[in-house]
Amino acid sequence: MDTNSRNWRWSRIVQFLVASALLFVQNSVPTSAEASSVHIVYMGDKIYQNPQLTKKYHHKMLSSLLGSKEAAKNSILYSYKHGFSGFAARLTKHEAEAIAKFPGVVSVIPNGIHKLHTTRSWDFIGIHHSTSETALSNTNLGEGAIIGVIDTGIWPESTSFNDKAMGEIPSRWKGVCEVGEQFNSTNCNKKIIGARWFLKGITDETKKLLQGNNTNEYLSARDAIGHGTHTASTAAGYFVGNASFRGLASGIARGGAPLAHLAIYKACWDFPIGECTDADILKAFDKAIHDGVDVLTVSLGLSIPLFSYVDQRDVIAIGSFHATAKGITVVCSAGNSGPLSQTITNTAPWIITVGATTIDRAFPAAITLGNNRTLWGQSIDTGKHGVESVGLTYSERIALDSPDNLAKDCQSGSLNATMAAGKIVLCFGVSDQQDIVSASVTVKEAGGVGLVYAQYHEDGLNQCGLFPCIKVDYETGTQILTYIRRSRFPTASLSFPKTVIGKWTSPRVASFSSRGPSSLSPTVLKPDIAAPGVDILAAFPSKGSTESNGFAFLSGTSMSCPHVAGIVAVIKSKYPTWSPAAIRSALVTTAYQSGTDGNVISEEGSTLKEADPFDIGGGHMDPNKAMDPGLIYDITTQDYVQFLCSMGHSSASIRKVTKTNTSCKKQKQQPLNLNFPSISLPNLKNTATVMRRVRNVGNVTAIYKALVKVPYGIKVRVEPQTLSFNSDTQVLTFNVSFLSTQKFRGDYKFGSLTWTDGKHFVRTPIVVRTNAV
């Protein structure tokens, strides 16, 4: 069908919709004054190829609801017209209910709030680029790929974003460099090729923002928080020599794809009400799809309980579905609610979900007691000078109000200033309401000169400004307290921290990294992969300060996410025709499960244990092996549609979201047969058989044999046990059958299936839970 006839057809449809809408309006919308708030009217896939026609359609619909074009213009915030169709507008409750009944509307939801998931790491995972010159001969480093970053913006002056070695901007690029406060077109270059900012959703949630109250924000793509600058440079920062944070972690900083271009989408803000709204995030996805990015890194998300993948309250799932359908790989953080199980977010099967791990670098700082005994903690901030032999005391000994337990963890105003003056104070963290930074403020305000903070294990170090503070575990804290109690005049000295590499077993799953299984779709193993996310050094807004050298440490799955996004860009640059699912498969099936000590990677939650697939998915990312995976598991958009069918959604509701014509097929074991590079059976009653399909991307002629690590209490059979590829046969299917030998409901058990041709080891993690009840 040609464009003119298609547009004529849709114009007739629009006329019908508007006429229908008027009937709804006349009977549904009250005339009394009522408070309005932002709602997202989601309409699924776009009906026009021309974005302007889609925008006009939205305005006509809203005009019919509100009674005039002027009212519609004042109400609408965004028109989503590139990757999908819909709009964000200020609506009363009754108006929202009325427009939800309009033909073509999938759903109407209130605007929600999302939270951010907040050098050496590349060497640690095997990319040894000592300089840009030696690196260029090894790989393309993501040359030509475009990474979109939906985050808090960017600090363009950072040396990580210089473009001296960058190639030309790809001709397919359609993005722009939007100007704004302290950000003009010259802030973009061949590295930062586009920058947009989205404020309408968050602005509507609070009326004080534009007056500049309680915020240092910039009304532009400039980053006031630092989170976006950090993630962007982790993904695609160029080589920077002598990078460090106040002398710590000194070395060459760079991103995973130093020659990839960056496209910045600022949808998250430094405002008290929250960081990111649904309306702004969805518009960022819409523009990124239009602009032509290859990869999206999204370090933010919801918290549990999770919404359905066709529920528009999860705009990341919806936006990423449309992006994936256009061939854009979307990488998201898993969340920072660990180590509790079932806390993982961003679990849609078309998203690459990333957990966080440690690296082999630490920053030990010595605490030398008056009895000449030296104990060790960690710190990234011990002040301008070391603290030499001063008085040492325990916080409860100098409590302002002795019956008050607030002094134990040094809560605000709890210490006696006379007794704290000139001393190092030991505090014990016992409350979720207190941390080392807040405790350091309390001690400093009371006149103390240093802090030793004992707490339960929690990965990641925080800055205490220029105030000396050292974090220790409870064992070390108790030893220091024992010394204080036994000494008449206890004293101590605090040393500067040092950078030590290779002395700590690693990687280890970060304590904060959210864990699986998915509470929404346990047949899809999440996370997919794990990557470094603890004490990551990357670019940060300097704001005129030279103390940080333009770099900072941050921890979170927000930091592990861009590690993976950078490698995705490199894979995409090498294999431009690979789908997002193929790229995910390459990462998952080549990941490793052993640490530097040769043992299985561990995770530290309530107890120390071996990490399982709910902690690290396929394992820890191995970028070098991911470039040559041997076999890949691919998934089409239609496969995802059938997966949604298997979750109980009707064909009609799915068609509204995807605008596909395919009806749901009733297939046995459909949820288990999504061609994922992992196998998850959360409810094995007796027997089950799953099917997988692999494509050979290695040597044309190859024979792969199956190696199975069987989960405890389960019998596993693979048919066939050998896969033979040649020039005529590059795609083969196989079945994996499971038989439970258990007679009761059990816990999850873990195993794996590995296909190997002697060179490649294509590993698929297996998780099974029996249920004989």
mmCIF file of N, CA and C in Angstrom, residues 320-383:
data_model
loop_
_atom_site.group_PDB
_atom_site.id
_atom_site.type_symbol
_atom_site.label_atom_id
_atom_site.label_comp_id
_atom_site.label_asym_id
_atom_site.label_seq_id
_atom_site.Cartn_x
_atom_site.Cartn_y
_atom_site.Cartn_z
ATOM 1 N N SER A 320 11.515 -0.155 26.293
ATOM 2 C CA SER A 320 12.561 -1.069 25.822
ATOM 3 C C SER A 320 12.010 -2.102 24.846
ATOM 4 N N PHE A 321 10.725 -2.472 24.987
ATOM 5 C CA PHE A 321 10.136 -3.394 24.013
ATOM 6 C C PHE A 321 10.164 -2.777 22.622
ATOM 7 N N HIS A 322 9.731 -1.540 22.517
ATOM 8 C CA HIS A 322 9.704 -0.882 21.214
ATOM 9 C C HIS A 322 11.125 -0.642 20.692
ATOM 10 N N ALA A 323 12.051 -0.336 21.589
ATOM 11 C CA ALA A 323 13.442 -0.167 21.163
ATOM 12 C C ALA A 323 14.014 -1.476 20.638
ATOM 13 N N THR A 324 13.777 -2.564 21.373
ATOM 14 C CA THR A 324 14.285 -3.872 20.965
ATOM 15 C C THR A 324 13.693 -4.290 19.625
ATOM 16 N N ALA A 325 12.412 -4.008 19.436
ATOM 17 C CA ALA A 325 11.762 -4.339 18.158
ATOM 18 C C ALA A 325 12.410 -3.611 16.991
ATOM 19 N N LYS A 326 13.071 -2.461 17.279
ATOM 20 C CA LYS A 326 13.776 -1.712 16.235
ATOM 21 C C LYS A 326 15.253 -2.094 16.157
ATOM 22 N N GLY A 327 15.649 -3.136 16.905
ATOM 23 C CA GLY A 327 17.032 -3.605 16.848
ATOM 24 C C GLY A 327 17.974 -2.932 17.827
ATOM 25 N N ILE A 328 17.446 -2.163 18.766
ATOM 26 C CA ILE A 328 18.270 -1.467 19.763
ATOM 27 C C ILE A 328 18.404 -2.346 20.998
ATOM 28 N N THR A 329 19.618 -2.619 21.421
ATOM 29 C CA THR A 329 19.853 -3.420 22.622
ATOM 30 C C THR A 329 19.727 -2.536 23.853
ATOM 31 N N VAL A 330 18.873 -2.930 24.788
ATOM 32 C CA VAL A 330 18.637 -2.146 25.999
ATOM 33 C C VAL A 330 19.244 -2.886 27.188
ATOM 34 N N VAL A 331 20.132 -2.200 27.902
ATOM 35 C CA VAL A 331 20.811 -2.757 29.067
ATOM 36 C C VAL A 331 20.350 -1.985 30.299
ATOM 37 N N CYS A 332 19.906 -2.706 31.330
ATOM 38 C CA CYS A 332 19.368 -2.062 32.535
ATOM 39 C C CYS A 332 20.022 -2.621 33.795
ATOM 40 N N SER A 333 20.041 -1.810 34.822
ATOM 41 C CA SER A 333 20.544 -2.228 36.131
ATOM 42 C C SER A 333 19.505 -3.096 36.828
ATOM 43 N N ALA A 334 19.990 -4.019 37.650
ATOM 44 C CA ALA A 334 19.118 -4.977 38.336
ATOM 45 C C ALA A 334 18.455 -4.396 39.573
ATOM 46 N N GLY A 335 19.007 -3.312 40.108
ATOM 47 C CA GLY A 335 18.485 -2.728 41.344
ATOM 48 C C GLY A 335 19.442 -2.926 42.503
ATOM 49 N N ASN A 336 19.257 -2.129 43.541
ATOM 50 C CA ASN A 336 20.164 -2.134 44.695
ATOM 51 C C ASN A 336 19.454 -2.544 45.978
ATOM 52 N N SER A 337 18.591 -3.552 45.886
ATOM 53 C CA SER A 337 17.817 -4.002 47.059
ATOM 54 C C SER A 337 18.313 -5.327 47.605
ATOM 55 N N GLY A 338 19.519 -5.756 47.216
ATOM 56 C CA GLY A 338 20.070 -6.997 47.718
ATOM 57 C C GLY A 338 20.504 -6.876 49.160
ATOM 58 N N PRO A 339 20.837 -8.003 49.799
ATOM 59 C CA PRO A 339 20.929 -9.334 49.183
ATOM 60 C C PRO A 339 19.651 -10.164 49.261
ATOM 61 N N LEU A 340 18.497 -9.544 49.497
ATOM 62 C CA LEU A 340 17.261 -10.300 49.605
ATOM 63 C C LEU A 340 16.858 -10.865 48.245
ATOM 64 N N SER A 341 16.310 -12.071 48.260
ATOM 65 C CA SER A 341 15.878 -12.704 47.024
ATOM 66 C C SER A 341 14.599 -12.057 46.509
ATOM 67 N N GLN A 342 14.341 -12.228 45.218
ATOM 68 C CA GLN A 342 13.140 -11.751 44.537
ATOM 69 C C GLN A 342 12.999 -10.234 44.565
ATOM 70 N N THR A 343 14.122 -9.533 44.676
ATOM 71 C CA THR A 343 14.083 -8.067 44.682
ATOM 72 C C THR A 343 14.499 -7.469 43.351
ATOM 73 N N ILE A 344 14.848 -8.300 42.384
ATOM 74 C CA ILE A 344 15.360 -7.805 41.118
ATOM 75 C C ILE A 344 14.275 -7.082 40.329
ATOM 76 N N THR A 345 14.674 -6.022 39.628
ATOM 77 C CA THR A 345 13.769 -5.248 38.787
ATOM 78 C C THR A 345 14.270 -5.273 37.342
ATOM 79 N N ASN A 346 13.522 -4.607 36.467
ATOM 80 C CA ASN A 346 13.860 -4.594 35.032
ATOM 81 C C ASN A 346 14.018 -6.018 34.502
ATOM 82 N N THR A 347 12.986 -6.827 34.720
ATOM 83 C CA THR A 347 13.074 -8.262 34.421
ATOM 84 C C THR A 347 12.441 -8.666 33.098
ATOM 85 N N ALA A 348 11.990 -7.726 32.280
ATOM 86 C CA ALA A 348 11.405 -8.086 30.987
ATOM 87 C C ALA A 348 12.420 -8.884 30.169
ATOM 88 N N PRO A 349 11.983 -9.915 29.459
ATOM 89 C CA PRO A 349 12.938 -10.799 28.771
ATOM 90 C C PRO A 349 13.705 -10.127 27.648
ATOM 91 N N TRP A 350 13.212 -9.011 27.122
ATOM 92 C CA TRP A 350 13.935 -8.329 26.036
ATOM 93 C C TRP A 350 14.997 -7.365 26.552
ATOM 94 N N ILE A 351 15.102 -7.220 27.882
ATOM 95 C CA ILE A 351 16.121 -6.370 28.503
ATOM 96 C C ILE A 351 17.301 -7.227 28.952
ATOM 97 N N ILE A 352 18.523 -6.715 28.794
ATOM 98 C CA ILE A 352 19.692 -7.337 29.438
ATOM 99 C C ILE A 352 19.802 -6.733 30.836
ATOM 100 N N THR A 353 19.586 -7.563 31.854
ATOM 101 C CA THR A 353 19.551 -7.110 33.239
ATOM 102 C C THR A 353 20.872 -7.462 33.918
ATOM 103 N N VAL A 354 21.494 -6.479 34.566
ATOM 104 C CA VAL A 354 22.873 -6.624 35.039
ATOM 105 C C VAL A 354 22.978 -6.498 36.551
ATOM 106 N N GLY A 355 23.575 -7.501 37.181
ATOM 107 C CA GLY A 355 23.908 -7.453 38.597
ATOM 108 C C GLY A 355 25.304 -6.883 38.790
ATOM 109 N N ALA A 356 25.676 -6.642 40.041
ATOM 110 C CA ALA A 356 26.952 -5.983 40.341
ATOM 111 C C ALA A 356 27.883 -6.892 41.136
ATOM 112 N N THR A 357 29.184 -6.738 40.851
ATOM 113 C CA THR A 357 30.220 -7.494 41.563
ATOM 114 C C THR A 357 31.356 -6.563 41.966
ATOM 115 N N THR A 358 32.221 -7.088 42.812
ATOM 116 C CA THR A 358 33.430 -6.359 43.213
ATOM 117 C C THR A 358 34.541 -6.615 42.205
ATOM 118 N N ILE A 359 35.615 -5.837 42.324
ATOM 119 C CA ILE A 359 36.847 -6.108 41.578
ATOM 120 C C ILE A 359 37.960 -6.341 42.596
ATOM 121 N N ASP A 360 39.181 -6.549 42.109
ATOM 122 C CA ASP A 360 40.277 -6.940 42.996
ATOM 123 C C ASP A 360 41.062 -5.748 43.527
ATOM 124 N N ARG A 361 40.401 -4.617 43.678
ATOM 125 C CA ARG A 361 41.071 -3.420 44.183
ATOM 126 C C ARG A 361 40.453 -3.007 45.513
ATOM 127 N N ALA A 362 41.282 -2.596 46.435
ATOM 128 C CA ALA A 362 40.798 -2.170 47.748
ATOM 129 C C ALA A 362 41.607 -0.963 48.207
ATOM 130 N N PHE A 363 41.100 -0.290 49.247
ATOM 131 C CA PHE A 363 41.742 0.922 49.759
ATOM 132 C C PHE A 363 41.908 0.806 51.275
ATOM 133 N N PRO A 364 42.840 -0.061 51.709
ATOM 134 C CA PRO A 364 43.027 -0.273 53.144
ATOM 135 C C PRO A 364 43.639 0.946 53.831
ATOM 136 N N ALA A 365 43.177 1.192 55.050
ATOM 137 C CA ALA A 365 43.713 2.275 55.882
ATOM 138 C C ALA A 365 43.982 1.712 57.268
ATOM 139 N N ALA A 366 45.128 2.042 57.822
ATOM 140 C CA ALA A 366 45.559 1.482 59.101
ATOM 141 C C ALA A 366 45.023 2.293 60.269
ATOM 142 N N ILE A 367 44.617 1.569 61.314
ATOM 143 C CA ILE A 367 44.231 2.166 62.600
ATOM 144 C C ILE A 367 45.223 1.629 63.623
ATOM 145 N N THR A 368 46.140 2.474 64.061
ATOM 146 C CA THR A 368 47.180 2.043 65.002
ATOM 147 C C THR A 368 46.792 2.476 66.409
ATOM 148 N N LEU A 369 46.583 1.494 67.276
ATOM 149 C CA LEU A 369 46.148 1.769 68.646
ATOM 150 C C LEU A 369 47.328 2.139 69.533
ATOM 151 N N GLY A 370 47.010 2.682 70.685
ATOM 152 C CA GLY A 370 48.054 3.119 71.606
ATOM 153 C C GLY A 370 48.914 1.994 72.126
ATOM 154 N N ASN A 371 48.462 0.746 72.031
ATOM 155 C CA ASN A 371 49.259 -0.406 72.456
ATOM 156 C C ASN A 371 50.103 -0.957 71.310
ATOM 157 N N ASN A 372 50.232 -0.159 70.235
ATOM 158 C CA ASN A 372 51.024 -0.481 69.042
ATOM 159 C C ASN A 372 50.415 -1.593 68.182
ATOM 160 N N ARG A 373 49.176 -1.946 68.443
ATOM 161 C CA ARG A 373 48.502 -2.921 67.594
ATOM 162 C C ARG A 373 47.864 -2.195 66.408
ATOM 163 N N THR A 374 48.035 -2.745 65.220
ATOM 164 C CA THR A 374 47.474 -2.137 64.010
ATOM 165 C C THR A 374 46.335 -2.982 63.468
ATOM 166 N N LEU A 375 45.201 -2.351 63.301
ATOM 167 C CA LEU A 375 44.035 -2.980 62.693
ATOM 168 C C LEU A 375 43.740 -2.265 61.376
ATOM 169 N N TRP A 376 42.949 -2.922 60.518
ATOM 170 C CA TRP A 376 42.746 -2.370 59.176
ATOM 171 C C TRP A 376 41.265 -2.202 58.850
ATOM 172 N N GLY A 377 40.975 -1.098 58.214
ATOM 173 C CA GLY A 377 39.664 -0.848 57.647
ATOM 174 C C GLY A 377 39.843 -0.375 56.221
ATOM 175 N N GLN A 378 38.809 0.230 55.654
ATOM 176 C CA GLN A 378 38.910 0.776 54.305
ATOM 177 C C GLN A 378 38.364 2.192 54.273
ATOM 178 N N SER A 379 38.920 2.991 53.372
ATOM 179 C CA SER A 379 38.525 4.386 53.287
ATOM 180 C C SER A 379 38.918 4.950 51.925
ATOM 181 N N ILE A 380 38.193 5.955 51.495
ATOM 182 C CA ILE A 380 38.639 6.739 50.344
ATOM 183 C C ILE A 380 38.775 8.204 50.744
ATOM 184 N N ASP A 381 38.785 8.464 52.058
ATOM 185 C CA ASP A 381 38.819 9.844 52.532
ATOM 186 C C ASP A 381 39.340 9.907 53.951
ATOM 187 N N THR A 382 40.587 10.288 54.142
ATOM 188 C CA THR A 382 41.095 10.433 55.506
ATOM 189 C C THR A 382 41.612 11.841 55.762
ATOM 190 N N GLY A 383 41.093 12.811 55.041
ATOM 191 C CA GLY A 383 41.434 14.195 55.327
ATOM 192 C C GLY A 383 42.702 14.662 54.658
#
